Amino acid sequence: MKSFFTVCLIVGATFFAPVSAQQMPELKMETGLNQRFPGPVFIPVPKAWKDGVEYELENRRSKKRFALQRLSDEELVFLLTDTLQQGQTEVFRFVRNKRQDKQFVHAEKTDSGILVKNGEQPVFFYHTSVKYPGGDSGSVYKRSGFIHPVYTPGGKVLTDDFPVGHTHQHALFSAWVNTIFKGEKTDFWNQHQLTGTAKHVAVETMNSGPVCVQLKLRLAQESLKYGTVLDEKWELRIYNLPGTFLFDLHTEQTNVTGDTLFLPKYIYGGMALRGAARWNKEDSAHFEENWKVINAAGEENEAANHKPARWVKVSGTGASGNGMVVYDHPANFRYPQPVRVHLSMPYFVFSPVVNEGFAIAPGEKYKARYRYFTYDGYPGKNRLLQEEQNWISAPVMKLTYKK
């Protein structure tokens, strides 16, 4: 009996050992020349991180604790809840997580896709199954691998998946238009040209944690004649922010063929958003108001067409004030990317081919990332700039190990 009791004490002491005994570092966060506003912050995974152990961060000054979530072998994320000033330094320590964080954001898999919700409110739906257009539209427009609807926190729909007049546009989607593959024109966007399309392939990861929902998806940009040309990966991170809908989309396209895909200069093609049916003049059954586009430079509608834009805001012109902001990222090719704003239809696309073409050789990758922020009632330009600051200017993060 004495031996058993001794063993229990030893096991208990090991299990409840403080994190410092596991040689976890301290984390120093320096804002530098920029303020840091509440929202997601990304940090490297410490070498001493133990798989299977739940950690959180504790601010050494305020004793406030923050849930942590591991996104990959190299990256963690937490949600900062305070505003930090220029030149401010905060030090955090890693501690064992002893609390149950209320999870606002979660994902539900259905027969046709993935529904992401913030509390009881839907954020968006990603289509894994092939969806067909309604009415007299042909099956040539069938599509999977897109996001629709995208909602505001108040439940207003901001996208349209098979819009009247342009059935080949699919809400939040990715596709190239004017490409040359094996010496032939291949159009992955305009499905009615019968040369290409894009589709969902697989759900690789669907994680719901205390900080965000993380989805890792595989898609394909496909030639109808030669098969998959670009293997496309989407990683979506939808953040656990009560009453706020904020998510990131990272895309990586790899040429999996033995031939170069050429993307000549063209007026559109890339990461696109088709606006709601109520903004579509051609849709007489649903039209309510015109839509308005404004970019970070203050250029509106036609004046914003083909202009480089750090971000784009879209909304209706009526009194409702609901809309969406999409942010480009400095890591993206040709940042800030030109944006195609259609002169009569509610859609825009971040398009790096507007001023100059490029090519994706066999085995090469094209990468891009964007942040999406939806709202009910215009939050004001300061809020938009705060979100941009968080997105494009990361604080300096240093892990310091005790010797």
Coordinates of N, CA, C and O in Angstrom, one line a residue, residues 11-99:
V11 N 3.5 10.3 -9.7 CA 2.7 10.5 -11.0 C 2.0 11.9 -10.9 O 2.0 12.7 -11.8
G12 N 1.3 12.1 -9.7 CA 0.6 13.4 -9.6 C 1.5 14.6 -9.7 O 1.2 15.6 -10.3
A13 N 2.7 14.5 -9.1 CA 3.6 15.6 -9.1 C 4.1 15.9 -10.6 O 4.2 17.0 -11.0
T14 N 4.2 14.8 -11.3 CA 4.7 15.0 -12.7 C 3.5 15.6 -13.6 O 3.7 16.5 -14.4
F15 N 2.3 15.1 -13.3 CA 1.2 15.6 -14.1 C 0.9 17.0 -13.9 O 0.5 17.8 -14.8
F16 N 1.0 17.5 -12.6 CA 0.6 18.8 -12.3 C 1.9 19.8 -12.2 O 1.8 20.8 -11.7
A17 N 3.0 19.3 -12.8 CA 4.2 20.2 -12.8 C 3.9 21.4 -13.6 O 3.2 21.4 -14.6
P18 N 4.4 22.6 -13.1 CA 4.2 23.8 -13.8 C 4.8 23.8 -15.2 O 5.8 23.1 -15.4
V19 N 4.3 24.6 -16.1 CA 4.8 24.6 -17.5 C 6.3 25.0 -17.5 O 7.0 24.5 -18.3
S20 N 6.7 25.9 -16.6 CA 8.1 26.3 -16.5 C 9.0 25.1 -16.4 O 10.1 25.2 -16.9
A21 N 8.6 24.0 -15.7 CA 9.4 22.9 -15.5 C 9.6 22.2 -16.9 O 10.6 21.4 -17.0
Q22 N 8.7 22.4 -17.8 CA 8.9 21.8 -19.2 C 9.7 22.7 -20.1 O 9.7 22.5 -21.3
Q23 N 10.3 23.8 -19.5 CA 11.2 24.7 -20.2 C 10.5 25.4 -21.3 O 11.0 25.7 -22.4
M24 N 9.2 25.8 -21.1 CA 8.5 26.7 -22.1 C 9.1 28.1 -22.0 O 9.5 28.6 -20.9
P25 N 9.2 28.8 -23.1 CA 9.8 30.1 -23.1 C 8.8 31.2 -22.6 O 7.6 30.9 -22.4
E26 N 9.2 32.4 -22.5 CA 8.4 33.6 -22.4 C 8.2 34.1 -23.8 O 9.1 34.0 -24.7
L27 N 7.1 34.8 -24.0 CA 6.8 35.4 -25.3 C 6.8 36.9 -25.1 O 6.0 37.5 -24.3
K28 N 7.6 37.6 -25.8 CA 7.6 39.1 -25.8 C 7.0 39.6 -27.1 O 7.4 39.2 -28.2
M29 N 6.0 40.5 -26.9 CA 5.3 41.1 -28.1 C 5.6 42.6 -28.1 O 5.3 43.3 -27.1
E30 N 6.2 43.0 -29.2 CA 6.5 44.4 -29.4 C 5.7 45.0 -30.5 O 5.8 44.5 -31.7
T31 N 5.0 46.1 -30.3 CA 4.2 46.7 -31.3 C 5.0 47.5 -32.3 O 4.5 47.7 -33.4
G32 N 6.1 48.0 -31.9 CA 6.9 48.9 -32.8 C 6.2 50.2 -33.1 O 5.7 50.9 -32.2
L33 N 6.2 50.5 -34.4 CA 5.7 51.8 -34.8 C 4.1 51.8 -35.0 O 3.6 52.8 -35.3
N34 N 3.5 50.7 -34.8 CA 2.1 50.5 -35.1 C 1.3 50.2 -33.8 O 1.8 49.5 -32.9
Q35 N 0.1 50.7 -33.7 CA -0.9 50.2 -32.7 C -1.3 48.8 -33.1 O -1.2 48.4 -34.2
R36 N -1.7 48.1 -32.1 CA -2.3 46.8 -32.3 C -3.7 46.7 -31.7 O -3.9 47.1 -30.5
F37 N -4.7 46.4 -32.5 CA -6.1 46.4 -32.1 C -6.6 45.0 -31.8 O -5.9 44.0 -32.2
P38 N -7.7 44.8 -31.0 CA -8.2 43.5 -30.7 C -8.4 42.7 -32.0 O -8.9 43.1 -33.0
G39 N -8.0 41.4 -31.9 CA -8.1 40.5 -33.0 C -7.1 39.4 -33.0 O -6.3 39.3 -32.0
P40 N -7.0 38.5 -34.0 CA -6.1 37.4 -34.0 C -4.6 37.9 -34.1 O -4.3 38.8 -34.8
V41 N -3.8 37.2 -33.3 CA -2.3 37.4 -33.3 C -1.7 36.0 -33.5 O -2.0 35.0 -32.8
F42 N -0.7 35.9 -34.4 CA 0.0 34.7 -34.8 C 1.4 34.6 -34.2 O 2.1 35.6 -34.2
I43 N 1.7 33.5 -33.6 CA 3.0 33.3 -32.9 C 3.6 32.0 -33.3 O 2.9 31.1 -33.7
P44 N 4.9 31.9 -33.2 CA 5.6 30.6 -33.6 C 5.3 29.6 -32.5 O 5.2 29.9 -31.3
V45 N 5.4 28.3 -32.8 CA 5.2 27.2 -31.8 C 6.6 27.0 -31.1 O 7.6 26.8 -31.8
P46 N 6.6 27.1 -29.8 CA 7.8 26.9 -29.0 C 8.3 25.4 -29.2 O 7.6 24.5 -29.4
K47 N 9.7 25.3 -29.2 CA 10.3 24.0 -29.3 C 9.8 23.0 -28.2 O 9.7 21.8 -28.5
A48 N 9.5 23.6 -27.1 CA 9.1 22.7 -25.9 C 7.6 22.4 -25.9 O 7.2 21.8 -24.9
W49 N 6.9 22.8 -26.9 CA 5.5 22.5 -26.9 C 5.2 21.0 -26.8 O 5.8 20.2 -27.6
K50 N 4.3 20.6 -25.9 CA 4.0 19.2 -25.7 C 2.6 18.9 -26.4 O 1.6 19.5 -26.1
D51 N 2.7 18.0 -27.4 CA 1.4 17.6 -28.0 C 0.5 16.9 -26.9 O 1.0 16.2 -26.1
G52 N -0.8 17.2 -27.0 CA -1.7 16.6 -26.0 C -1.9 17.5 -24.8 O -2.8 17.2 -24.0
V53 N -1.1 18.5 -24.6 CA -1.2 19.4 -23.5 C -1.9 20.7 -24.0 O -1.5 21.3 -25.0
E54 N -2.9 21.2 -23.3 CA -3.6 22.5 -23.6 C -2.9 23.6 -22.9 O -2.8 23.6 -21.7
Y55 N -2.5 24.6 -23.7 CA -1.8 25.8 -23.1 C -2.7 27.0 -23.3 O -3.5 27.1 -24.3
E56 N -2.4 28.1 -22.5 CA -2.9 29.4 -22.8 C -1.8 30.4 -22.4 O -0.8 30.0 -21.8
L57 N -2.0 31.6 -22.8 CA -1.0 32.7 -22.5 C -1.5 33.5 -21.4 O -2.7 33.8 -21.3
E58 N -0.6 33.8 -20.5 CA -0.9 34.7 -19.4 C 0.0 36.0 -19.5 O 1.2 35.9 -19.6
N59 N -0.7 37.1 -19.5 CA 0.1 38.4 -19.5 C 0.7 38.6 -18.2 O 0.0 38.7 -17.2
R60 N 2.0 38.8 -18.1 CA 2.7 38.9 -16.9 C 2.3 40.2 -16.1 O 2.3 40.2 -14.9
R61 N 2.0 41.2 -16.8 CA 1.6 42.5 -16.2 C 0.2 42.5 -15.6 O -0.1 42.7 -14.5
S62 N -0.8 42.1 -16.5 CA -2.2 42.2 -16.1 C -2.8 40.9 -15.6 O -3.9 40.9 -15.0
K63 N -2.0 39.8 -15.8 CA -2.5 38.4 -15.4 C -3.7 37.9 -16.2 O -4.3 36.9 -15.9
K64 N -4.0 38.7 -17.2 CA -5.1 38.3 -18.1 C -4.6 37.0 -18.9 O -3.5 37.0 -19.4
R65 N -5.6 36.1 -19.2 CA -5.2 34.9 -19.9 C -5.9 34.8 -21.2 O -7.1 35.3 -21.4
F66 N -5.3 34.2 -22.2 CA -5.8 34.1 -23.6 C -5.7 32.7 -24.1 O -4.6 32.1 -24.0
A67 N -6.8 32.2 -24.6 CA -6.7 30.8 -25.2 C -5.8 30.8 -26.4 O -5.7 31.7 -27.2
L68 N -5.1 29.6 -26.6 CA -4.2 29.4 -27.7 C -4.8 28.2 -28.5 O -5.4 27.3 -28.0
Q69 N -4.5 28.3 -29.8 CA -4.9 27.2 -30.7 C -3.7 27.0 -31.7 O -3.2 27.9 -32.3
R70 N -3.4 25.7 -31.9 CA -2.3 25.4 -32.8 C -2.9 25.2 -34.2 O -3.9 24.5 -34.5
L71 N -2.3 25.9 -35.2 CA -2.8 25.9 -36.6 C -2.0 25.0 -37.5 O -2.5 24.4 -38.4
S72 N -0.7 24.8 -37.1 CA 0.2 24.0 -37.9 C 1.4 23.6 -37.0 O 1.5 24.0 -35.8
D73 N 2.4 23.0 -37.6 CA 3.6 22.6 -36.8 C 4.4 23.9 -36.4 O 5.2 23.8 -35.5
E74 N 4.2 25.0 -37.2 CA 4.9 26.2 -36.9 C 4.2 27.3 -36.3 O 4.8 28.3 -35.9
E75 N 2.8 27.3 -36.3 CA 2.1 28.5 -36.0 C 1.0 28.2 -35.0 O 0.2 27.3 -35.0
L76 N 0.9 29.2 -34.0 CA -0.2 29.3 -33.0 C -1.0 30.6 -33.3 O -0.5 31.5 -33.9
V77 N -2.2 30.7 -32.7 CA -3.0 31.9 -32.8 C -3.7 32.1 -31.5 O -4.1 31.2 -30.8
F78 N -3.8 33.4 -31.0 CA -4.6 33.8 -29.9 C -5.3 35.1 -30.3 O -5.0 35.7 -31.2
L79 N -6.4 35.4 -29.5 CA -7.2 36.6 -29.8 C -6.8 37.6 -28.7 O -7.2 37.5 -27.5
L80 N -6.2 38.7 -29.2 CA -5.9 39.8 -28.3 C -7.2 40.6 -28.0 O -7.9 40.9 -29.0
T81 N -7.4 40.9 -26.8 CA -8.7 41.6 -26.5 C -8.5 43.1 -26.1 O -9.4 43.8 -25.8
D82 N -7.2 43.5 -26.1 CA -6.9 44.9 -25.7 C -6.3 45.7 -26.9 O -5.7 45.0 -27.8
T83 N -6.3 47.0 -26.8 CA -5.6 47.8 -27.8 C -4.2 48.2 -27.2 O -4.1 48.6 -26.1
L84 N -3.2 47.9 -28.0 CA -1.8 48.2 -27.6 C -1.3 49.4 -28.4 O -1.5 49.5 -29.6
Q85 N -0.6 50.3 -27.7 CA -0.1 51.5 -28.3 C 1.2 51.3 -29.0 O 1.9 50.3 -28.8
Q86 N 1.6 52.3 -29.8 CA 2.9 52.3 -30.4 C 4.0 52.2 -29.4 O 3.9 52.8 -28.3
G87 N 5.0 51.3 -29.7 CA 6.1 51.2 -28.8 C 5.9 50.4 -27.5 O 6.7 50.4 -26.6
Q88 N 4.7 49.8 -27.5 CA 4.3 49.0 -26.2 C 4.9 47.6 -26.3 O 4.9 47.0 -27.4
T89 N 5.4 47.1 -25.2 CA 5.9 45.7 -25.1 C 5.1 45.0 -24.0 O 4.9 45.5 -22.9
E90 N 4.6 43.8 -24.3 CA 3.9 43.0 -23.4 C 4.7 41.6 -23.3 O 5.1 41.1 -24.4
V91 N 4.8 41.0 -22.1 CA 5.4 39.7 -21.9 C 4.4 38.7 -21.5 O 3.6 39.0 -20.6
F92 N 4.4 37.6 -22.1 CA 3.4 36.5 -21.7 C 4.2 35.3 -21.3 O 5.3 35.0 -21.8
R93 N 3.6 34.5 -20.5 CA 4.1 33.1 -20.2 C 3.1 32.1 -20.6 O 1.9 32.3 -20.6
F94 N 3.6 30.9 -21.0 CA 2.7 29.8 -21.3 C 2.3 29.1 -20.1 O 3.2 28.7 -19.3
V95 N 1.0 28.9 -19.9 CA 0.5 28.1 -18.7 C -0.5 27.1 -19.1 O -1.0 27.1 -20.2
R96 N -0.7 26.1 -18.3 CA -1.6 25.0 -18.6 C -3.0 25.6 -18.6 O -3.4 26.4 -17.8
N97 N -3.8 25.2 -19.6 CA -5.2 25.7 -19.7 C -6.1 25.0 -18.7 O -6.3 23.8 -18.9
K98 N -6.7 25.7 -17.8 CA -7.5 25.1 -16.8 C -9.0 25.5 -17.0 O -9.8 25.3 -16.1
R99 N -9.3 26.3 -18.1 CA -10.6 26.8 -18.2 C -11.3 26.2 -19.5 O -10.6 25.7 -20.4

